[in-house]
Every structure is written in C-alpha cells, then in structure tokens.
C-alpha cells in the first residue's frame, strides 16, 4: 500500500481555495499543467511510500501516540508559491509551528518503522498543479516555464482563506490508477485538545 499521513482542511476551506484557484485556469501556462482537484487536496505531513499491510498495526499504534501528544491548532490556507518549475502550491498560515511539530513527530515515527531516516524538510502546502507528463498516460513531458508558474503563484499570493482547526491526523492511502492519484483516509486520530 502506498501511504502518507496528512491533515485534511474542512470543506469550507477547500471551497474557498477552489473559488480562488478557478480564475488561474485561464492564465498563461495553465493548460500545460496537471491540475489537482479539490476532492484530493490535503496537507501532507509525511510520505511513507510502499508499506506492507502487516506493518499497519504497528504504524497505527505509533500514529495514535503521536496524535495524543500533539495539540489541535488553528490554520488557514493562504498565499501560494512554486517548487522550481514543477509544482504550484497554496500555503498555510497560523499555528504552523504546531503543524511542523506534528509533521516532525510523524516523520520520526515513520522513520523508526521503516529504518529510513531522510533529512526532514517540511514545507506545508497543498499541491494545486504539477508540470510534466502524468503517470500512465504517455504524454510527452511539457515543461511549463518557471516564469509562468511564478505568474500563477502571484495571482494567488494575496489569498487568505477562512480559519479552521486542524484537529485530526489521517493515515492516507494513495492509488495511482489510470494516471490519476486517488486518496482515501484509512483511519484518523483526534489531536490532543489542550484548549
Ligand atoms: P504524483 O506522484 O503523480 O504527483 P501524488 O504526489 O499526488 O501524485 P503520491 O505520490 O502518492 O501522489 O503522494 C501523496 C502525497 O505525498 C502528495 O501530497 C505528495 O506530494 C506527497 N509526496 C509524495 N512523494 C513524496 C516524497 N518523496 N516526499 C514528501 N512528500 C511526498
Ligand atoms: Mg507523488
């Protein structure tokens, strides 16, 4: 199973972002990107990759402990940026130190399980679009100029969505069938309520 751990913004936050992103689809370079859809939007805390089913109980125990030890916290989707000439993303603001602490703990728990500890560089974001060919479809790689991604990010730079409470940790399954990623929450744990 291809797994990752994420925080899922509520519908209101996703809808606000969706409304703000819609006009971007008409901007230069937009038609050469693979746009993600609102149904799949999430904040990845840690990517686990392929995990054998028999490791699930262990993983779930570890994630339950992490959730119990980290507080729910307020966030909002705000701003945008790009990773090189590959990814357009929306950012988050608010108690991002709490989100970072949670992500570090999740990554630590995952590393203990897999025995692989890679350097941790957490940059909270929701992926809005990707440049390049989709998996499965053998389209030629179409590079979108960094300048065009920059233009798209600039168009969303002032966006500030409604505040919401990140209150749950989700263990997510990623299926990459037919060139599209489909995500499913397998299980979730409430974060600690410290008032
Ligand atoms: P695609 O790989 O085709 O772009 P995807 O990234 O949406 O699809 P997955 O690769 O299963 O689907 O990734 C699930 C989530 O984990 C996404 O938020 C993705 O950005 C993130 N992710 C994937 N690989 C890594 C990685 N090596 N390090 C950190 N996060 C990753
Ligand atoms: Mg990926």
CSV table of C-alpha atoms and ligand atoms in Angstrom, one decimal:
chain,number,residue,atom,x,y,z
A,1,UNK,CA,0.0,0.0,0.0
A,2,UNK,CA,1.2,3.5,-0.9
A,3,UNK,CA,0.7,5.5,2.3
A,4,UNK,CA,1.1,9.1,3.5
A,5,UNK,CA,0.0,11.0,6.6
A,6,UNK,CA,-2.0,14.2,6.2
A,7,UNK,CA,-4.2,16.9,7.7
A,8,UNK,CA,-7.4,17.5,5.7
A,9,UNK,CA,-8.8,21.0,5.6
A,10,UNK,CA,-12.6,21.2,6.1
A,11,UNK,CA,-15.0,21.7,3.2
A,12,UNK,CA,-15.4,25.4,3.8
A,13,UNK,CA,-11.6,26.0,3.5
A,14,UNK,CA,-11.4,23.8,0.4
A,15,UNK,CA,-14.3,25.6,-1.3
A,16,UNK,CA,-12.7,29.0,-0.6
A,17,UNK,CA,-9.5,27.9,-2.2
A,18,UNK,CA,-11.3,26.2,-5.1
A,19,UNK,CA,-13.1,29.5,-5.8
A,20,UNK,CA,-9.8,31.4,-5.7
A,21,UNK,CA,-8.0,28.9,-7.9
A,22,UNK,CA,-10.7,28.8,-10.6
A,23,UNK,CA,-9.6,32.0,-12.4
A,24,UNK,CA,-6.0,30.7,-12.6
A,25,UNK,CA,-7.0,28.1,-15.1
A,26,UNK,CA,-7.3,30.8,-17.8
A,27,UNK,CA,-3.8,32.2,-17.2
A,28,UNK,CA,-0.7,31.6,-19.4
A,29,UNK,CA,0.7,28.1,-19.0
A,30,UNK,CA,-2.3,26.8,-17.1
A,31,UNK,CA,-3.4,24.5,-19.8
A,32,UNK,CA,0.0,22.7,-19.8
A,33,UNK,CA,-0.3,21.8,-16.1
A,34,UNK,CA,-2.0,18.8,-14.5
A,35,UNK,CA,-4.3,20.4,-12.0
A,36,UNK,CA,-5.2,18.6,-8.8
A,37,UNK,CA,-8.9,18.5,-7.8
A,38,UNK,CA,-10.5,19.9,-4.7
A,39,UNK,CA,-11.5,16.3,-3.6
A,40,UNK,CA,-7.8,15.4,-3.3
A,41,UNK,CA,-6.5,18.5,-1.6
A,42,UNK,CA,-4.6,17.8,1.6
A,43,UNK,CA,-1.6,18.9,3.7
A,44,UNK,CA,1.0,16.1,3.6
A,45,UNK,CA,2.8,15.7,6.9
A,46,UNK,CA,4.9,12.7,5.8
A,47,UNK,CA,5.1,10.5,2.8
A,48,UNK,CA,5.6,6.8,3.7
A,49,UNK,CA,5.7,5.2,0.3
A,50,UNK,CA,5.0,1.4,0.0
A,51,UNK,CA,4.1,-0.1,3.3
A,52,UNK,CA,3.3,-3.8,3.6
A,53,UNK,CA,-0.1,-4.5,5.1
A,54,UNK,CA,1.4,-6.4,8.0
A,55,UNK,CA,3.2,-3.3,9.2
A,56,UNK,CA,-0.2,-1.4,9.5
A,57,UNK,CA,-1.0,-2.3,13.2
A,58,UNK,CA,2.5,-1.0,14.3
A,59,UNK,CA,2.1,2.1,12.2
A,60,UNK,CA,-1.3,2.8,13.6
A,61,UNK,CA,-0.2,2.4,17.2
A,62,UNK,CA,2.7,4.9,16.5
A,63,UNK,CA,0.4,7.4,14.9
A,64,UNK,CA,-2.2,7.2,17.7
A,65,UNK,CA,0.6,8.0,20.2
A,66,UNK,CA,1.8,11.0,18.1
A,67,UNK,CA,-1.8,12.4,17.8
A,68,UNK,CA,-2.3,12.1,21.6
A,69,UNK,CA,0.9,14.1,22.2
A,70,UNK,CA,0.2,17.0,19.8
A,71,UNK,CA,-2.4,19.7,20.1
A,72,UNK,CA,-5.1,20.6,17.7
A,73,UNK,CA,-4.3,24.0,16.2
A,74,UNK,CA,-5.8,26.8,14.1
A,75,UNK,CA,-4.7,27.3,10.5
A,76,UNK,CA,-5.8,29.0,7.3
A,77,UNK,CA,-4.9,28.4,3.7
A,78,UNK,CA,-3.0,31.5,2.5
A,79,UNK,CA,-0.7,32.6,-0.2
A,80,UNK,CA,0.9,30.5,-2.9
A,81,UNK,CA,4.3,29.5,-4.4
A,82,UNK,CA,6.1,27.0,-6.6
A,83,UNK,CA,8.6,24.3,-6.2
A,84,UNK,CA,11.0,25.1,-9.1
A,85,UNK,CA,9.4,24.6,-12.5
A,86,UNK,CA,7.4,21.5,-11.3
A,87,UNK,CA,4.7,22.3,-8.7
A,88,UNK,CA,2.3,25.2,-7.9
A,89,UNK,CA,1.0,25.2,-4.4
A,90,UNK,CA,-1.1,27.0,-1.9
A,91,UNK,CA,0.4,27.8,1.5
A,92,UNK,CA,-0.8,27.8,5.1
A,93,UNK,CA,-0.6,30.3,7.9
A,94,UNK,CA,-1.5,30.3,11.6
A,95,UNK,CA,-0.1,28.0,14.2
A,96,UNK,CA,2.3,26.4,11.7
A,97,UNK,CA,4.8,25.6,14.4
A,98,UNK,CA,2.3,23.2,15.9
A,99,UNK,CA,1.8,21.7,12.4
A,100,UNK,CA,5.6,21.4,12.0
A,101,UNK,CA,6.0,19.7,15.4
A,102,UNK,CA,3.3,17.3,14.4
A,103,UNK,CA,4.9,16.6,11.0
A,104,UNK,CA,8.3,16.0,12.6
A,105,UNK,CA,6.8,13.6,15.1
A,106,UNK,CA,5.0,11.7,12.3
A,107,UNK,CA,8.2,11.6,10.2
A,108,UNK,CA,10.1,10.3,13.2
A,109,UNK,CA,7.6,7.6,13.9
A,110,UNK,CA,7.7,6.6,10.2
A,111,UNK,CA,11.5,6.5,10.2
A,112,UNK,CA,11.5,4.2,13.2
A,113,UNK,CA,9.2,1.8,11.4
A,114,UNK,CA,11.0,1.8,8.0
A,115,UNK,CA,14.5,2.2,9.4
A,116,UNK,CA,14.9,5.0,6.8
A,117,UNK,CA,15.6,8.5,8.2
A,118,UNK,CA,15.9,11.0,5.5
A,119,UNK,CA,16.6,14.7,6.1
A,120,UNK,CA,13.4,16.4,7.1
A,121,UNK,CA,12.4,19.5,5.1
A,122,UNK,CA,8.8,20.2,5.9
A,123,UNK,CA,7.2,22.9,3.8
A,124,UNK,CA,3.4,22.8,4.4
A,125,UNK,CA,1.5,23.2,1.2
A,126,UNK,CA,-1.5,22.0,-0.8
A,127,UNK,CA,-0.4,20.9,-4.3
A,128,UNK,CA,-2.6,22.7,-6.9
A,129,UNK,CA,-0.9,21.7,-10.1
A,130,UNK,CA,2.1,19.8,-11.5
A,131,UNK,CA,4.1,20.3,-14.6
A,132,UNK,CA,5.2,17.3,-16.7
A,133,UNK,CA,3.6,14.2,-18.0
A,134,UNK,CA,1.0,12.2,-16.0
A,135,UNK,CA,1.9,8.7,-15.0
A,136,UNK,CA,0.1,6.1,-17.0
A,137,UNK,CA,-0.6,8.5,-19.9
A,138,UNK,CA,2.4,8.6,-22.1
A,139,UNK,CA,2.2,12.2,-22.9
A,140,UNK,CA,5.5,14.0,-23.7
A,141,UNK,CA,6.8,16.0,-20.8
A,142,UNK,CA,5.7,19.5,-21.4
A,143,UNK,CA,7.7,21.9,-19.3
A,144,UNK,CA,6.0,25.0,-18.1
A,145,UNK,CA,8.3,27.9,-17.8
A,146,UNK,CA,9.2,28.8,-14.2
A,147,UNK,CA,8.1,32.3,-15.1
A,148,UNK,CA,4.6,31.0,-15.9
A,149,UNK,CA,4.4,29.1,-12.6
A,150,UNK,CA,5.5,32.3,-10.9
A,151,UNK,CA,2.7,34.2,-12.6
A,152,UNK,CA,0.2,31.7,-11.4
A,153,UNK,CA,1.5,31.8,-7.8
A,154,UNK,CA,1.5,35.6,-7.9
A,155,UNK,CA,-2.2,35.6,-8.9
A,156,UNK,CA,-3.0,33.7,-5.7
A,157,UNK,CA,-0.4,35.4,-3.5
A,158,UNK,CA,-3.0,37.6,-1.7
A,159,UNK,CA,-5.5,34.8,-1.0
A,160,UNK,CA,-6.3,34.2,2.7
A,161,UNK,CA,-8.9,31.6,3.4
A,162,UNK,CA,-11.1,31.2,6.5
A,163,UNK,CA,-9.5,29.9,9.7
A,164,UNK,CA,-10.1,26.3,10.7
A,165,UNK,CA,-9.0,23.9,13.3
A,166,UNK,CA,-6.5,21.1,12.4
A,167,UNK,CA,-7.9,18.6,14.8
A,168,UNK,CA,-7.2,15.2,13.2
A,169,UNK,CA,-4.3,13.2,11.8
A,170,UNK,CA,-5.2,11.0,8.8
A,171,UNK,CA,-3.5,7.9,7.5
A,172,UNK,CA,-4.0,8.2,3.8
A,173,UNK,CA,-3.8,5.6,1.0
A,174,UNK,CA,-2.8,6.7,-2.4
A,175,UNK,CA,-3.9,4.8,-5.5
A,176,UNK,CA,-2.2,5.8,-8.7
A,177,UNK,CA,-4.6,4.1,-11.2
A,178,UNK,CA,-5.1,5.4,-14.7
A,179,UNK,CA,-2.7,8.3,-14.4
A,180,UNK,CA,-4.7,9.9,-11.6
A,181,UNK,CA,-4.0,9.8,-7.9
A,182,UNK,CA,-6.9,8.8,-5.7
A,183,UNK,CA,-6.6,9.3,-2.0
A,184,UNK,CA,-8.5,7.6,0.8
A,185,UNK,CA,-8.4,8.2,4.5
A,186,UNK,CA,-7.9,4.7,6.1
A,187,UNK,CA,-8.0,5.9,9.6
A,188,UNK,CA,-7.9,9.1,11.7
A,189,UNK,CA,-7.0,10.1,15.2
A,190,UNK,CA,-8.0,13.2,17.1
A,191,UNK,CA,-5.2,15.5,18.1
A,192,UNK,CA,-5.0,16.5,21.7
A,193,UNK,CA,-7.4,19.1,23.0
A,194,UNK,CA,-5.4,21.4,25.1
A,195,UNK,CA,-8.0,24.1,25.0
B,1,LIG,P1,2.2,12.2,-8.4
B,1,LIG,O1,3.3,11.5,-7.7
B,1,LIG,O2,1.7,11.6,-9.6
B,1,LIG,O3,2.5,13.6,-8.5
B,1,LIG,P2,0.9,12.4,-5.9
B,1,LIG,O4,2.1,13.1,-5.4
B,1,LIG,O5,-0.4,13.3,-5.7
B,1,LIG,O6,0.9,12.0,-7.4
B,1,LIG,P3,1.7,10.4,-4.2
B,1,LIG,O7,3.0,10.3,-4.9
B,1,LIG,O8,1.1,9.1,-3.7
B,1,LIG,O9,0.6,11.1,-5.1
B,1,LIG,O10,1.9,11.3,-2.9
B,1,LIG,C1,0.9,11.5,-1.9
B,1,LIG,C2,1.3,12.8,-1.2
B,1,LIG,O11,2.6,12.6,-0.6
B,1,LIG,C3,1.3,14.0,-2.0
B,1,LIG,O12,0.9,15.1,-1.2
B,1,LIG,C4,2.7,14.2,-2.4
B,1,LIG,O13,3.1,15.5,-2.7
B,1,LIG,C5,3.4,13.7,-1.2
B,1,LIG,N1,4.7,13.1,-1.5
B,1,LIG,C6,4.9,12.2,-2.5
B,1,LIG,N2,6.2,11.8,-2.5
B,1,LIG,C7,6.8,12.4,-1.5
B,1,LIG,C8,8.2,12.5,-1.1
B,1,LIG,N3,9.1,11.7,-1.6
B,1,LIG,N4,8.4,13.3,0.0
B,1,LIG,C9,7.5,14.0,0.5
B,1,LIG,N5,6.2,14.0,0.1
B,1,LIG,C10,5.9,13.3,-0.9
B,2,LIG,MG1,4.0,11.9,-5.9
